[in-house]
Short mmCIF file of C-alpha atoms in Angstrom, two decimals:
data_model
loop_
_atom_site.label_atom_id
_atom_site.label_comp_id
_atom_site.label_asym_id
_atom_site.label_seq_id
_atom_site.Cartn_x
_atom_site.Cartn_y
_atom_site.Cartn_z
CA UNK A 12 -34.41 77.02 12.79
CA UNK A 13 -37.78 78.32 14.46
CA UNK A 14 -39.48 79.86 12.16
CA UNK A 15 -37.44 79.11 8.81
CA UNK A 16 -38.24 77.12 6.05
CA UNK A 17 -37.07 73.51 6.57
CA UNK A 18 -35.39 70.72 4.69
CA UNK A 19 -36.76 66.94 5.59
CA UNK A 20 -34.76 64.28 4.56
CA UNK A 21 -36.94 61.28 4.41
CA UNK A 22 -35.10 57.85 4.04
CA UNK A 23 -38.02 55.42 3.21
CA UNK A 24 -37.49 51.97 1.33
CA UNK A 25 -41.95 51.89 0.74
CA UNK A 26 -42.41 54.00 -1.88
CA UNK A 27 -46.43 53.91 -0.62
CA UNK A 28 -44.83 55.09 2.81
CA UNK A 29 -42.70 57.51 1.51
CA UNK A 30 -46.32 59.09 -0.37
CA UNK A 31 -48.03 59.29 3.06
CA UNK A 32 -45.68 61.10 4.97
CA UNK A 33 -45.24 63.15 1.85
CA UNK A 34 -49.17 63.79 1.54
CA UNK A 35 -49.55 65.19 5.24
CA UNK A 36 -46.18 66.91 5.69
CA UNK A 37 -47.08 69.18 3.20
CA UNK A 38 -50.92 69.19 4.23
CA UNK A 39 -49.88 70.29 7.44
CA UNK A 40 -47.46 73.07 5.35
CA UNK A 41 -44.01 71.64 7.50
CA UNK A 42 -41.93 70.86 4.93
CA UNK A 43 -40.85 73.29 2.95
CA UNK A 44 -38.57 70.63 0.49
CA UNK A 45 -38.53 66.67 1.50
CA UNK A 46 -35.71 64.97 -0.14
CA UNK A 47 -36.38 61.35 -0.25
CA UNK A 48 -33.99 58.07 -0.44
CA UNK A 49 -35.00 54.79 -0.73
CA UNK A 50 -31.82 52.95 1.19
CA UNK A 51 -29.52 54.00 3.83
CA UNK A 52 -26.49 54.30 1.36
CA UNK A 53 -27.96 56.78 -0.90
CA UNK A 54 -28.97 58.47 2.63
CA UNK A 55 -25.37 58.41 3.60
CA UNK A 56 -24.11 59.70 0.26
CA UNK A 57 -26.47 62.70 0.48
CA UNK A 58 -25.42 63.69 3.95
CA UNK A 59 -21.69 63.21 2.46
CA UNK A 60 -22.50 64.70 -0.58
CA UNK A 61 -21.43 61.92 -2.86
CA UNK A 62 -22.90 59.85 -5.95
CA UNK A 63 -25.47 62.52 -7.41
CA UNK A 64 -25.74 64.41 -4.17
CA UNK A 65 -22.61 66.95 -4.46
CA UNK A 66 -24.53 69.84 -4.95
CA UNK A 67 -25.98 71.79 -2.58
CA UNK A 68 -28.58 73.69 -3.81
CA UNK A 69 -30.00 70.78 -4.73
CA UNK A 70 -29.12 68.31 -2.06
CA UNK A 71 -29.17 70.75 1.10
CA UNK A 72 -28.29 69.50 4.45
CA UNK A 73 -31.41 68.78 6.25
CA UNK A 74 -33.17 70.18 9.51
CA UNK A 75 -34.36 66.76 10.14
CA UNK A 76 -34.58 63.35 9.33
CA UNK A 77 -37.09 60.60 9.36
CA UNK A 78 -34.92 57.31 8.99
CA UNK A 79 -36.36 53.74 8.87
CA UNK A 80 -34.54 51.18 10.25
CA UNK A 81 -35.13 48.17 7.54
CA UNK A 82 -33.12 49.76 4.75
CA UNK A 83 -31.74 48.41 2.10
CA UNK A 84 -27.77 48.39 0.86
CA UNK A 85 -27.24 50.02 4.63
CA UNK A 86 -29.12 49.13 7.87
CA UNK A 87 -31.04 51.95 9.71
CA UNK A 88 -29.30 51.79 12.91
CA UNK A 89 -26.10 52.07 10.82
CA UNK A 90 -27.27 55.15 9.17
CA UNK A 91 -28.31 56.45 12.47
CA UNK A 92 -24.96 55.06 14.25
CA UNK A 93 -22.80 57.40 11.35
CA UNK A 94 -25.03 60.38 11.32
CA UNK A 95 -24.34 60.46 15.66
CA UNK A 96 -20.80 59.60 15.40
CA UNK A 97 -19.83 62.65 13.18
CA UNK A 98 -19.52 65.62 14.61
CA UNK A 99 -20.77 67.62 11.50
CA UNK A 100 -23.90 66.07 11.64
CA UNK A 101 -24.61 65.06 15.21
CA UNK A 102 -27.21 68.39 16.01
CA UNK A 103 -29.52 66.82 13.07
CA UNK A 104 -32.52 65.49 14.30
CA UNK A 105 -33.07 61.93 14.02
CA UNK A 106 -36.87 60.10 14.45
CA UNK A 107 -36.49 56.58 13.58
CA UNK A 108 -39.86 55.81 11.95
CA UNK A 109 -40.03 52.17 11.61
CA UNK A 110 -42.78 49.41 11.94
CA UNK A 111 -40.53 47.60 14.68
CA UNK A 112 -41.80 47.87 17.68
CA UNK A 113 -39.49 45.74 19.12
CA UNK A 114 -38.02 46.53 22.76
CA UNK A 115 -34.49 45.57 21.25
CA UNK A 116 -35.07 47.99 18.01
CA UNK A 117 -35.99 50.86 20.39
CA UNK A 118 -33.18 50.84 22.78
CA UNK A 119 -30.55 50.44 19.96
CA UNK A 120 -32.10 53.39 18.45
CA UNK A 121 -32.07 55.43 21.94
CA UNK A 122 -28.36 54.24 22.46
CA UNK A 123 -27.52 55.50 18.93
CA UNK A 124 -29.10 58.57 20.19
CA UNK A 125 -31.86 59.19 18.39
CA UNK A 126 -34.03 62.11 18.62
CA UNK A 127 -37.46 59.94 18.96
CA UNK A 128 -38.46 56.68 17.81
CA UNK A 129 -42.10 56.09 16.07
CA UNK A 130 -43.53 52.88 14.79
CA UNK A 131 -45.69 53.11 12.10
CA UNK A 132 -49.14 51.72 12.56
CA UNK A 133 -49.95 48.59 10.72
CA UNK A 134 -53.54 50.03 9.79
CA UNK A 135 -53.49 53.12 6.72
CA UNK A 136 -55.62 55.04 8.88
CA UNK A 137 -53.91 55.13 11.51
CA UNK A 138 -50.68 55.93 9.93
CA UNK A 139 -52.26 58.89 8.34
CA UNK A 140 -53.13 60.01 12.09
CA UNK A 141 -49.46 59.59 12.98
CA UNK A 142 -47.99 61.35 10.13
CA UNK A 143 -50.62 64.07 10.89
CA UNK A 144 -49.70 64.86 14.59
CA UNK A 145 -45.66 64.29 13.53
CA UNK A 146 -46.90 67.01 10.69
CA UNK A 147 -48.66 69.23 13.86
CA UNK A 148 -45.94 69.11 16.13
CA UNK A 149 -43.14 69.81 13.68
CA UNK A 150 -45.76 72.92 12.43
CA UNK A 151 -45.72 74.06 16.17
CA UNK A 152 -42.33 73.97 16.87
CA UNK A 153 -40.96 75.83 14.00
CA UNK A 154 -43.53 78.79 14.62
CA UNK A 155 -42.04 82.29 15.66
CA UNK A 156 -43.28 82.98 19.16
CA UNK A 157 -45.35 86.41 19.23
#
């Protein structure tokens, strides 16, 4: 993956959430395509390819994905539970981006095995900030070492 473009599937019920990360993924040039959902059904169906997402060129498995846990239709941590559990999608990274800070919330997620686990900031500004280091780091780690 270092080095290639990548595919971010963002599952994000606040469509004004959804818009930030947007805005500073691409500011900070990471994603190459985000594919957005607003519940964790229709994330499920595009990792199964079902309901509209059967086709791959234009639902492509993604490199990563940035799942809240308050989802409509399908919890989070059930999202997160199926995506671990199958062994065809168990190497995708998972970072639970959630405004639950909750100690409970966190070590479900970590038991699930997910990748990281990032609470949103109450305050715009400093969400911004957080979507701009996620947008630095993810920039960093996908350069070609020279």
């Amino acid at each position: 993956m270092r080095g290639e473009p990548i595919v971010i599937l963002l599952v994000e019920d606040d469509p004004a959430h959804a818009e930030i990360v947007r805005r500073n993924l691409k500011k900070s040039r990471v994603a190459n395509r985000m594919e957005h959902v607003e519940d964790g059904q229709a994330a499920l169906d595009y990792l199964y390819r079902r309901n509209g997402f059967s086709e791959p060129d234009l639902s492509p498995m993604p490199d990563i994905i940035l799942l809240d846990l308050r989802l409509p239709k399908v919890d989070g941590l059930e999202v997160l539970k199926t995506i671990k559990d199958d062994p065809d999608l168990t190497r995708i990274p998972v970072v639970i981006l959630t405004t639950s800070a909750a100690e409970a919330d966190v070590a479900r997620a970590y038991d699930s095995h997910a990748n990281s686990y990032l609470v949103k900031p109450v305050e715009f500004e400093h969400f911004v900030e957080l979507m701009d280091m996620l947008g630095y780091y993810w920039l960093a780690w996908n350069q070609k070492p020279y």
